[in-house]
Coordinates of C-alpha atoms and ligand atoms in Angstrom, one line a residue:
X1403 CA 121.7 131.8 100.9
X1404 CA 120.1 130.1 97.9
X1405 CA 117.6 127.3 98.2
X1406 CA 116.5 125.7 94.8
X1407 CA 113.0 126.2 96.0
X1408 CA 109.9 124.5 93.6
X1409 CA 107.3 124.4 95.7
X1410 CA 104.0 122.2 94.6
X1411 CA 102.0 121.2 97.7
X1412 CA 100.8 124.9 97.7
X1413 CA 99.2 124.2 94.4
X1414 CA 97.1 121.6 96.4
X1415 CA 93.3 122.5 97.2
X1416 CA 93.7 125.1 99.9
X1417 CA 91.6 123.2 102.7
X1418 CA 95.0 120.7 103.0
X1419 CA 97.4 123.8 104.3
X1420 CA 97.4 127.1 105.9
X1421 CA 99.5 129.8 105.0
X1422 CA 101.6 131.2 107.9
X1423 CA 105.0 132.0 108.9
X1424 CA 107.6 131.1 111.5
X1425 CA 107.7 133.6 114.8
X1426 CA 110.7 135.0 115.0
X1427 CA 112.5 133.9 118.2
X1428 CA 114.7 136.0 120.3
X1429 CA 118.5 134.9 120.5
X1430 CA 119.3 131.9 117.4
X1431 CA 122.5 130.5 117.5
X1432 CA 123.3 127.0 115.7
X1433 CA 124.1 124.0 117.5
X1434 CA 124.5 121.6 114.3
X1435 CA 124.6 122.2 110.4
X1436 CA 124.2 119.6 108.0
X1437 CA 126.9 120.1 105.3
X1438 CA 126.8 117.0 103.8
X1439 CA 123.0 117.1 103.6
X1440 CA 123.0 121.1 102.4
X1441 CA 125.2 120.1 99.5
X1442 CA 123.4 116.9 98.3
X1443 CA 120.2 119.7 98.4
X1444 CA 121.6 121.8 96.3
X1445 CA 121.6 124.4 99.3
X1446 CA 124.4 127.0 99.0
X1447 CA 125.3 127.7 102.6
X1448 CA 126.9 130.9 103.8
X1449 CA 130.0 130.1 105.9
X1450 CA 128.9 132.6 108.7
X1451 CA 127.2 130.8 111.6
X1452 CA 124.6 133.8 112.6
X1453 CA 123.7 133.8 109.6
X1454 CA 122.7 130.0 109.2
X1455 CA 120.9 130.2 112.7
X1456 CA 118.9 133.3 111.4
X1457 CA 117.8 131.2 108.8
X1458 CA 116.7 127.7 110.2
X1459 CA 115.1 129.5 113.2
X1460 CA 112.7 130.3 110.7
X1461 CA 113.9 134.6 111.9
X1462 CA 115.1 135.0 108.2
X1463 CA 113.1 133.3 105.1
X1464 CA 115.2 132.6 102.3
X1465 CA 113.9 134.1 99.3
X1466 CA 111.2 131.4 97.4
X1467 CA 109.9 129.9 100.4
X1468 CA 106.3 129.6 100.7
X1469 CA 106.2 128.5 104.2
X1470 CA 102.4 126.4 105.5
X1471 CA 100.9 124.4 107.6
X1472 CA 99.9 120.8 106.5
X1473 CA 96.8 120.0 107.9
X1474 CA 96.2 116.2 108.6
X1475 CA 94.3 113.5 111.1
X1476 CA 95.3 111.0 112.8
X1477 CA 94.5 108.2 115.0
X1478 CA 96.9 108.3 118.1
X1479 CA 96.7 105.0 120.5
X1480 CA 93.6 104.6 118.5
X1481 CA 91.7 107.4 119.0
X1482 CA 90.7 109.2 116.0
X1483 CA 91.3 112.8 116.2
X1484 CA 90.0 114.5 113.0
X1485 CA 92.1 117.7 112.7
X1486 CA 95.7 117.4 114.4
X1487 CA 98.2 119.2 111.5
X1488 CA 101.0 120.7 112.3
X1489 CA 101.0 122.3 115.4
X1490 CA 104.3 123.6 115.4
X1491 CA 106.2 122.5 112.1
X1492 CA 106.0 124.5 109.2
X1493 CA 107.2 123.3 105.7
X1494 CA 109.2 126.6 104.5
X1495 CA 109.6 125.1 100.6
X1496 CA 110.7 122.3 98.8
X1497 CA 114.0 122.0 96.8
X1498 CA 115.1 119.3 94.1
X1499 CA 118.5 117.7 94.3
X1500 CA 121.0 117.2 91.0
X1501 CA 118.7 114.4 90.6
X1502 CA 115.7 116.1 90.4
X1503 CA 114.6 114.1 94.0
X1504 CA 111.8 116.6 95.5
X1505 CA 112.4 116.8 99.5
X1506 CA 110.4 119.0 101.7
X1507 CA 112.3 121.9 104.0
X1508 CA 110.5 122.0 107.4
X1509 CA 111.1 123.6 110.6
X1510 CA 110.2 122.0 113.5
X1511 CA 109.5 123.6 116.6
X1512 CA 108.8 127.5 114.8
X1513 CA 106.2 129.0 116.5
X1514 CA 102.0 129.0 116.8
X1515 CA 100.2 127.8 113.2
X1516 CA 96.3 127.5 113.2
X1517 CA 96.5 124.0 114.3
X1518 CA 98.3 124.5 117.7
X1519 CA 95.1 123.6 119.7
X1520 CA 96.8 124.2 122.9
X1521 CA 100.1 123.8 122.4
X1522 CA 102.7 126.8 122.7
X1523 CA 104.4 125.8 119.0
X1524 CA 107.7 125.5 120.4
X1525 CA 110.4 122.5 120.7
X1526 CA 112.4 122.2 124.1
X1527 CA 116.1 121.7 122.8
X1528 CA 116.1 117.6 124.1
X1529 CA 113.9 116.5 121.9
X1530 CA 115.8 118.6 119.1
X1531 CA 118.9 117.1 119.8
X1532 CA 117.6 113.8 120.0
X1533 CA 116.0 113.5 116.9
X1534 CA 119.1 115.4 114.9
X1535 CA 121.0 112.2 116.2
X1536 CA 118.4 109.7 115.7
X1537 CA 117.2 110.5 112.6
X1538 CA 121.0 110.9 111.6
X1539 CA 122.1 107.8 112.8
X1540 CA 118.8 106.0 111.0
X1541 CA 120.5 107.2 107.7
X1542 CA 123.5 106.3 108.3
X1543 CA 122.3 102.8 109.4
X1544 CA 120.8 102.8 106.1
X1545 CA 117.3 103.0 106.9
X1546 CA 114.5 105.4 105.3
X1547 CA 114.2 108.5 107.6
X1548 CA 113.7 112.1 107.7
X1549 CA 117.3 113.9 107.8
X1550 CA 118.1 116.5 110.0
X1551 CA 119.6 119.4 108.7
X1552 CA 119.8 122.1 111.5
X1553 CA 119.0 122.3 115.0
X1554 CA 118.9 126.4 116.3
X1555 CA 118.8 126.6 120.1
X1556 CA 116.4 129.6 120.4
X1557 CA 117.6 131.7 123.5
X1558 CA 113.8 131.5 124.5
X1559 CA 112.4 128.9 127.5
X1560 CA 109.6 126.7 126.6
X1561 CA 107.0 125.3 129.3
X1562 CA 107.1 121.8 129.9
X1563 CA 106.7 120.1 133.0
X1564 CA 109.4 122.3 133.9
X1565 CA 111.4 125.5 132.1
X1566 CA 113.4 124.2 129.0
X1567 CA 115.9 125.8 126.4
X1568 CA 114.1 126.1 123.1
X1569 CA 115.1 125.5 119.9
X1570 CA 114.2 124.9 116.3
X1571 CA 114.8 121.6 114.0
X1572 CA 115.0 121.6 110.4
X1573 CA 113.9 118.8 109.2
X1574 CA 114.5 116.7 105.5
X1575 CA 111.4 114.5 104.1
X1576 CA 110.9 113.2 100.9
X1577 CA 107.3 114.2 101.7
X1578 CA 105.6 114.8 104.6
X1579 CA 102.2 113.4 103.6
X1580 CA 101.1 110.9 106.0
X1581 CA 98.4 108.0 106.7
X1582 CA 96.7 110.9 108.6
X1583 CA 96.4 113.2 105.9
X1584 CA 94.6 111.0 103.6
X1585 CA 92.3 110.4 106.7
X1586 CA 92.2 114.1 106.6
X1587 CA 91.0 114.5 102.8
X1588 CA 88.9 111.0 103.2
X1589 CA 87.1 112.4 106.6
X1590 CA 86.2 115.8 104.9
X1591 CA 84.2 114.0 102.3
X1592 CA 85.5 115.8 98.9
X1593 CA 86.3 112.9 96.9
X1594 CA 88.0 115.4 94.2
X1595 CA 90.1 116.8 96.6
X1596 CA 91.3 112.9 97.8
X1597 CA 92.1 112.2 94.3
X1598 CA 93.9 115.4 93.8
X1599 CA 96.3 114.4 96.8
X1600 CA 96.7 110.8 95.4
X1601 CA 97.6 111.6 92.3
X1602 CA 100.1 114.4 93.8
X1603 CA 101.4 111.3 96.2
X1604 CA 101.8 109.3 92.9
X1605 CA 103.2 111.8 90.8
X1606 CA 105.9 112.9 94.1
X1607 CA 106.4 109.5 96.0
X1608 CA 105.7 106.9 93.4
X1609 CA 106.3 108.2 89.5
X1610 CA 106.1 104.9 88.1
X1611 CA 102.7 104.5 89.3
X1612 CA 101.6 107.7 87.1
X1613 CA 99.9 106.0 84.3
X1614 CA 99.4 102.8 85.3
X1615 CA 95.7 101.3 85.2
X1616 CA 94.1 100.9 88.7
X1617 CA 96.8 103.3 89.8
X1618 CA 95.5 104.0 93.1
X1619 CA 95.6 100.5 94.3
X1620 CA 98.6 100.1 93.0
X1621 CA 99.8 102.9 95.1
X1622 CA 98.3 101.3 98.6
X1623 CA 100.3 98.3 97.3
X1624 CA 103.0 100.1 97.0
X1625 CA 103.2 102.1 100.2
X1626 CA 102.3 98.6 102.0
X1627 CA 105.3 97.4 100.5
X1628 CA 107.9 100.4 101.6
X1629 CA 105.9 100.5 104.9
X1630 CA 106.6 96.3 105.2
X1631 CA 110.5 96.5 104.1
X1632 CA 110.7 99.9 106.5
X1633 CA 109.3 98.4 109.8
X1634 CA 111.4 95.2 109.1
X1635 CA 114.3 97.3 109.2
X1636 CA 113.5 98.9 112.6
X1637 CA 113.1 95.0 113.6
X1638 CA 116.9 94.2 112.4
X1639 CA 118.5 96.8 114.4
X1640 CA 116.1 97.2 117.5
X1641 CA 114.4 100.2 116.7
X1642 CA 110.6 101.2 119.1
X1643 CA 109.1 103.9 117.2
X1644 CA 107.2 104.4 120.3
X1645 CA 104.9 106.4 119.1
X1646 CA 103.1 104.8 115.5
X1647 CA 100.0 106.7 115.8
X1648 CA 98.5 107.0 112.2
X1649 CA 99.6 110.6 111.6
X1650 CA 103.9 109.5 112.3
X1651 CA 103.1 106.8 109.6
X1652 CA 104.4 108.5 106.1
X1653 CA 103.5 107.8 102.8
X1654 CA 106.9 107.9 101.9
X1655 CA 107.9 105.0 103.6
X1656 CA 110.6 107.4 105.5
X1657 CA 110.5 106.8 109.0
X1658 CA 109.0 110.3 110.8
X1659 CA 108.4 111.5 113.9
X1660 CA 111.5 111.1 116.9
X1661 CA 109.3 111.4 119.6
X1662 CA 109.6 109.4 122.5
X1663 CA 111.6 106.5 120.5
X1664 CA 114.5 104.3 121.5
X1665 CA 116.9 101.3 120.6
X1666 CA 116.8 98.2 122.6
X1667 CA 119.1 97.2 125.0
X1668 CA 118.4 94.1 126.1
X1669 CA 116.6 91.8 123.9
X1670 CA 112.7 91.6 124.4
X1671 CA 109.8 91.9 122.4
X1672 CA 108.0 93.5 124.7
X1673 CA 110.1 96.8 125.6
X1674 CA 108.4 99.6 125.6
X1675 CA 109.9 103.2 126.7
X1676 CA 107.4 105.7 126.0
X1677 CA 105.8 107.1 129.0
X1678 CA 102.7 107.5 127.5
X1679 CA 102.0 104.0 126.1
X1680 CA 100.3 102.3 129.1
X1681 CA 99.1 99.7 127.1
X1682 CA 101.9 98.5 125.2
X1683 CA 100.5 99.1 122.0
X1684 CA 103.5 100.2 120.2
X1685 CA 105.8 97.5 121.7
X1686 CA 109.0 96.6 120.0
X1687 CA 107.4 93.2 119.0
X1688 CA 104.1 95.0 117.8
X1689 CA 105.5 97.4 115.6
X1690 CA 104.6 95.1 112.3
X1691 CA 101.0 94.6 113.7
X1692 CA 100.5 98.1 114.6
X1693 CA 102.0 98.8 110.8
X1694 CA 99.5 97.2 109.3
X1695 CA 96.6 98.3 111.3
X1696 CA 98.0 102.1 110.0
X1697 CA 97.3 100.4 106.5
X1698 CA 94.1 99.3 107.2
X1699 CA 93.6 102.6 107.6
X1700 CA 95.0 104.2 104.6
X1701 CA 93.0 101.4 102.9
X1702 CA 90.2 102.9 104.1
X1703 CA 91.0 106.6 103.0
X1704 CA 91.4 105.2 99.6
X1705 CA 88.5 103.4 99.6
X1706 CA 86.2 106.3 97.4
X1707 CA 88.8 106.3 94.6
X1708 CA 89.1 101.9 94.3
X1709 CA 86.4 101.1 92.6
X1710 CA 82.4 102.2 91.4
X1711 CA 80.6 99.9 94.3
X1712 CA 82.1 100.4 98.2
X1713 CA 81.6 96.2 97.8
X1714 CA 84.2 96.1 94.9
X1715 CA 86.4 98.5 96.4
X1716 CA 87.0 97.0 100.3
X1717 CA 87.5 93.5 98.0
X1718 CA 90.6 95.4 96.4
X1719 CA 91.6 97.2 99.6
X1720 CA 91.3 93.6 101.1
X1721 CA 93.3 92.3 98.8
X1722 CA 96.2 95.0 98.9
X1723 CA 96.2 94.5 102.5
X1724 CA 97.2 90.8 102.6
X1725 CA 100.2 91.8 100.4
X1726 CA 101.2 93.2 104.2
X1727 CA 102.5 89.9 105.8
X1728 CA 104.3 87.6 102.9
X1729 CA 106.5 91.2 101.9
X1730 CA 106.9 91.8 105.8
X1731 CA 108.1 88.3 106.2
X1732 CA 110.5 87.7 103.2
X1733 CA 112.0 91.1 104.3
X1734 CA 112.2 90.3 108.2
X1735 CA 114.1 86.7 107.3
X1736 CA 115.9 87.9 104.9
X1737 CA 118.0 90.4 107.1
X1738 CA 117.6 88.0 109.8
X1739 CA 119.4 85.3 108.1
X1740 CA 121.8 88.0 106.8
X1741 CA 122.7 88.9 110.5
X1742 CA 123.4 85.5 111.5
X1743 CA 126.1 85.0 108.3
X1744 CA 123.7 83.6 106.0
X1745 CA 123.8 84.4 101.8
X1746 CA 122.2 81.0 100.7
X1747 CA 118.4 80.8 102.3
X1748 CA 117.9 77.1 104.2
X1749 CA 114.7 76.0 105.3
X1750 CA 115.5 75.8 109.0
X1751 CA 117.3 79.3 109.2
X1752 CA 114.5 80.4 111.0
X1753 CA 113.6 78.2 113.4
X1754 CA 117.9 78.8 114.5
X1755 CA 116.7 82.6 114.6
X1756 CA 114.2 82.1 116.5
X1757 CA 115.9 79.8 119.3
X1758 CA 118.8 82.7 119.7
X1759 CA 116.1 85.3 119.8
X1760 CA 114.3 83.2 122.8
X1761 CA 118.0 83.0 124.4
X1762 CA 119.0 86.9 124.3
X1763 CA 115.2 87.0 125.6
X1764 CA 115.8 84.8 128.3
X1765 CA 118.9 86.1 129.5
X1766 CA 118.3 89.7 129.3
X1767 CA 121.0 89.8 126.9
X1768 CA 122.1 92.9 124.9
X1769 CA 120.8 92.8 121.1
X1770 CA 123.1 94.8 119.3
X1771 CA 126.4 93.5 120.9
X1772 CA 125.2 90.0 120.6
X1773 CA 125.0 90.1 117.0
X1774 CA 128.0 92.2 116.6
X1775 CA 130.3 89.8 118.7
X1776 CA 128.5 86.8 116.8
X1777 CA 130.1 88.0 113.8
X1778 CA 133.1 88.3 115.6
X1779 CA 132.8 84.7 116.2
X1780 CA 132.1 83.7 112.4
X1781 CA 135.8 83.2 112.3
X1782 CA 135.8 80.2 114.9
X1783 CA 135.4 78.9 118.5
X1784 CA 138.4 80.8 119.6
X1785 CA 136.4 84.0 119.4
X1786 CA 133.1 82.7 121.3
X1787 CA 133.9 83.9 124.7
X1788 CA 133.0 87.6 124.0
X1789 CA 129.6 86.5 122.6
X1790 CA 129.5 83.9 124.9
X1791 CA 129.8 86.2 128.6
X1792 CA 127.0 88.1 127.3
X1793 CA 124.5 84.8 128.0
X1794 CA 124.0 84.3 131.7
X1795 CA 123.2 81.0 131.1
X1796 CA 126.0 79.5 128.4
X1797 CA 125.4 76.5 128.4
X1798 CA 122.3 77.4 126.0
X1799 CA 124.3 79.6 124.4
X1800 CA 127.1 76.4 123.2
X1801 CA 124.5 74.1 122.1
X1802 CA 123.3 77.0 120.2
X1803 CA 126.3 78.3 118.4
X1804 CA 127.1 74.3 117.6
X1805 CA 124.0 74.3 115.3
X1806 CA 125.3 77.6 114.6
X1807 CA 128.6 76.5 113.1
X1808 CA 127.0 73.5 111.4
X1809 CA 124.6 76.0 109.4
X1810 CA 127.6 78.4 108.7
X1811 CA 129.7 75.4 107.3
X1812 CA 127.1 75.0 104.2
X1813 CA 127.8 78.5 103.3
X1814 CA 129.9 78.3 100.0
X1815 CA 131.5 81.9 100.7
X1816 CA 133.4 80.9 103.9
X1817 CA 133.8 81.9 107.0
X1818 CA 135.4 85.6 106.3
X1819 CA 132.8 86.2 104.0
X1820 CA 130.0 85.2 106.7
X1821 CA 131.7 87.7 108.6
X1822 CA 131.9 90.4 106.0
X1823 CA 128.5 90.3 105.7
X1824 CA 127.1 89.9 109.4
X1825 CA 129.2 93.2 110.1
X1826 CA 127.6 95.0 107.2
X1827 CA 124.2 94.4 108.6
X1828 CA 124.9 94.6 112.6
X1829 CA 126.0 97.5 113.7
X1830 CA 128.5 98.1 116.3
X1831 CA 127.2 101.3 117.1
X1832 CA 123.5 102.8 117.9
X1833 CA 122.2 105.7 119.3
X1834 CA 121.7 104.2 123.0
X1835 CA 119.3 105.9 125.4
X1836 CA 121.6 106.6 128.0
X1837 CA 124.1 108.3 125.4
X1838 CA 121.3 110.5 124.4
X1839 CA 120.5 111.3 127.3
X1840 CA 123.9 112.0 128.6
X1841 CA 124.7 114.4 125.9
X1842 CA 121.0 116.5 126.3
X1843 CA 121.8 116.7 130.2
X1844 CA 125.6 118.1 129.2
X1845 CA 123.7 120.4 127.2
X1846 CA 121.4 121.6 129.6
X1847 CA 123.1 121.9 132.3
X1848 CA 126.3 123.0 131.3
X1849 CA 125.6 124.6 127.7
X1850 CA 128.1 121.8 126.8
X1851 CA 127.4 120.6 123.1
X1852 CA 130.9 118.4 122.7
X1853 CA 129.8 115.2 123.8
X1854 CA 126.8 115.9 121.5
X1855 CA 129.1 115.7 118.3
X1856 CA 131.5 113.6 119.5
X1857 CA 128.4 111.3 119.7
X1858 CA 127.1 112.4 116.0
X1859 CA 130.8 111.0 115.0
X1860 CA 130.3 107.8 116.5
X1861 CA 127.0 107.4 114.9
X1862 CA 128.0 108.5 111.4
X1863 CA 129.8 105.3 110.4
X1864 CA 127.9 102.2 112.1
X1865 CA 129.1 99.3 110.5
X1866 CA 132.7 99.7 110.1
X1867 CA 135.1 98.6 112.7
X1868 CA 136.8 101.7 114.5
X1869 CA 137.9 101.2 117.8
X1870 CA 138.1 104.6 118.6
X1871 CA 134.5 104.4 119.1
X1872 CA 134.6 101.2 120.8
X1873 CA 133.3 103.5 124.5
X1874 CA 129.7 104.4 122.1
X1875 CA 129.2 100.3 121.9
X1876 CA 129.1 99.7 125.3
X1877 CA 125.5 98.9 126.8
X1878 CA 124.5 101.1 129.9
X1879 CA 125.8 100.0 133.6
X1880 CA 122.7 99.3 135.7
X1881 CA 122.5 102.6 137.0
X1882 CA 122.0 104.4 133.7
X1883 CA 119.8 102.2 132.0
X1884 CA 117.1 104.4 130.5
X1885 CA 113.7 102.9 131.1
X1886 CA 111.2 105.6 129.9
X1887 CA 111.4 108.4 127.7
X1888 CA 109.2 111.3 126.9
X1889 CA 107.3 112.7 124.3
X1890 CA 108.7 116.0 125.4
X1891 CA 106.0 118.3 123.5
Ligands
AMP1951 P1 103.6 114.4 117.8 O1 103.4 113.7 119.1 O2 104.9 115.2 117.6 O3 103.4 113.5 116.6 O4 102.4 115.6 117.7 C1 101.1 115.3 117.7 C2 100.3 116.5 117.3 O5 100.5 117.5 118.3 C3 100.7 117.2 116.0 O6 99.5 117.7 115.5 C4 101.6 118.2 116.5 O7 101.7 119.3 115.6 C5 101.0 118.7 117.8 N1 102.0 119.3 118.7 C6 102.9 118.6 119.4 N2 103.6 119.5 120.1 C7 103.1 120.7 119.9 C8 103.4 122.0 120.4 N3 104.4 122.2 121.3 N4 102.6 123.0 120.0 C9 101.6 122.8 119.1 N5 101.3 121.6 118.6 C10 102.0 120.6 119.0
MG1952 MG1 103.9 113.7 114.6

């Protein structure tokens, strides 16, 4: 098995990483390879299946990797924590594609590093197979994300609240520098060493940066602005992070981190799933808030390398920062207007938006299906009942879709085109909580891994029209609506 390894972060001052390697684990065998995603590497993949779970449960390193550590900070539900790292991931190399794209190789889930704290290094084989299909289905959605390339079940138990299958998760970044590892650099007071990691996060995430003048503010500009187009995304399709502490936020502008996130089902901006966020503070509706607040505190990171005076340099990281809300909002109406058939901006577009979002709100009303079936509807009033059912009370719904209609009318395309476009933007299909959840259990409890790829499949194409898939659309019956989810480490 050859990886085009060309490793770099190693070349970093040593205080950012430790050196170590992944603990063996007793019995791998592969639940999911990522062909696709080997090839566009530049991986060339033995056929034989042992020998693919040797290698991405970390058992077998492939010749060039220089596996580590990354050691980072991190504010989780706003609690500073100075040294966090990773506690069980370790980065076994990078490769560059045909087209010279770096990505970082990491396996998640392979064993004790020196920044366990008290945590066993190990991934129970839910959360594995959750965030191979989430992170999957992100990409395929068209969204920045980690990739998942393997998930090795490990033939060992892991310790949670109760015994779990283990397994290992490889997993595909473009980097895995975070908000937290600037924190990291920033905390430890070695202002060379900061620099030294911003200009490797130029040089990596943001190349045209390189020689710029001022090139460190440009850079916070610049990961605002991926950060503000990225969380807009998750706002289109109904994405909870659930977990935005400052160490899941990526300089990359990837989403990171699979943890205890869902999609919504019903429509409201308060949903939250994760067990552990009492307070709501990474609510669907707070994500772009929350965003910014992660900023703020890669601003503050940055501030050493801004400008000679502190005074001159929080004016500059003020002034990046309010670049946050004008590029959050073109890119949040933007897809909003593109969802609801809309190429030709209007000044009341918004105000429409916001009257259907208060409706789904009010009614409890499914978000994904009620944009899908709205497109459905682009074509005329005959095809308003499926749209319309979903609205308990309908007689909203009518008045709504009149206004609707009248808006759609101005759109010079037509009415197929409106459609064309609402369907490449809503998706018919999203990885829904009770699917996941379904497929783990099957997993679990039966060693049954079919309805796992029968749900990558209906994940891999979101957009399109297949009704083959049409039984992944549907929204859960009462009794398996999924209200909470787990960190699960
Ligand atoms: P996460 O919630 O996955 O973002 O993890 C937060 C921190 O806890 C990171 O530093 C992780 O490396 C660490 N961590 C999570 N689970 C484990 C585990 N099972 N063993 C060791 N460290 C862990
Ligand atoms: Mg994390």
């Amino acid at each position: 098995m050859q990886f085009p390894f060309d490793n770099t972060y190693v070349q970093l001052p040593e205080s950012l990483f430790s050196r170590v390697r992944p603990t063996p684990v007793k019995a791998p065998r592969l639940i999911a390879f990522n062909r696709g995603l080997a090839e566009t590497l530049g991986i060339a993949v033995p056929d034989d299946e042992a020998d693919l779970a040797e290698i991405f449960s970390g058992n077998r390193l492939p010749q060039g990797a220089e596996p580590l550590a990354m050691a980072y900070s991190g504010h989780q539900f706003g609690q500073f924590v100075p040294l966090l790292g990773d506690g069980r991931a370790i980065l076994v190399g990078e490769v560059r594609d045909a087209a010279g794209q770096r990505y970082d190789i990491q396996l998640k889930g392979a064993g004790l590093t020196p920044y366990s704290r008290r945590g066993d290094g190990r991934s129970a084989l839910g959360p594995v197979m959750r965030e191979y299909l989430v992170s999957e289905a992100m990409a395929a959605l068209q969204i920045p994300t980690t990739r998942a390339l393997a998930a090795v079940a490990t033939g060992e138990t892991v310790v949670r609240e109760r015994f779990l299958p283990g397994a290992v998760m490889t997993r595909v970044a473009l980097s895995h520098i975070r908000v937290g590892t600037f924190q990291y650099v920033a905390t430890s007071g070695d202002v060379a060493a900061l620099k030294r990691l911003a200009d490797y996060a130029i040089e990596r995430l943001y190349p045209q940066l390189a020689g710029s003048e001022a090139r460190y503010e440009r850079f916070l500009e610049a990961v605002i602005a991926r950060q503000a187009s990225l969380v807009a995304r998750w706002m289109h399709i109904g994405f909870v992070h659930g977990v935005m502490n400052t160490d899941n936020s990526s300089i990359s502008g990837e989403t990171i981190d699979f943890g205890p996130c869902a999609f919504l089902d019903a429509y409201h901006p308060g949903t939250v799933f994760s067990s552990i966020d009492e307070m709501g503070r990474y609510a669907f509706g707070n994500q772009p808030r929350i965003m910014l607040w992660n900023l703020t505190r890669l601003a503050e990171a940055l501030i050493p390398l801004l400008a000679e005076t502190q005074e001159a340099a929080i004016a500059k990281a003020e002034a990046s920062l309010a670049t946050f809300k004008p590029a959050f909002e073109a890119a949040f109406e933007a897809g909003v207007r593109a969802k609801l058939g809309f190429a030709t901006p209007e000044p009341d577009d918004m105000a429409l938006a916001t009257e259907f979002y208060r409706l789904m709100a009010a009614g409890t009303v499914d978000f994904t299906l009620a944009f899908r079936r709205l497109a459905d509807a682009a074509l005329g009033e005959l095809a308003d009942a499926s749209v319309r059912q979903l609205f308990a009370a309908a007689e909203g719904f009518d008045l709504w879709a009149m206004r609707w209609r009248e808006r759609l009318a101005h759109e010079s395309g037509g009415s197929e085109a409106a459609q064309a476009l609402m369907r490449s933007v809503n998706p018919a299909v999203i990885p829904r909580n009770h699917r996941i959840e379904a497929v783990i259990k099957a997993a679990i409890k039966a060693g049954d891994f079919d309805p796992f790829h029968r749900l990558a499949a209906a994940l891999a194409d979101p957009y399109s029209v297949r009704p083959e898939f049409q039984w992944a659309e549907q929204p859960p019956k009462p009794d398996e609506r999924v209200l909470q989810t787990f960190c699960g480490t």
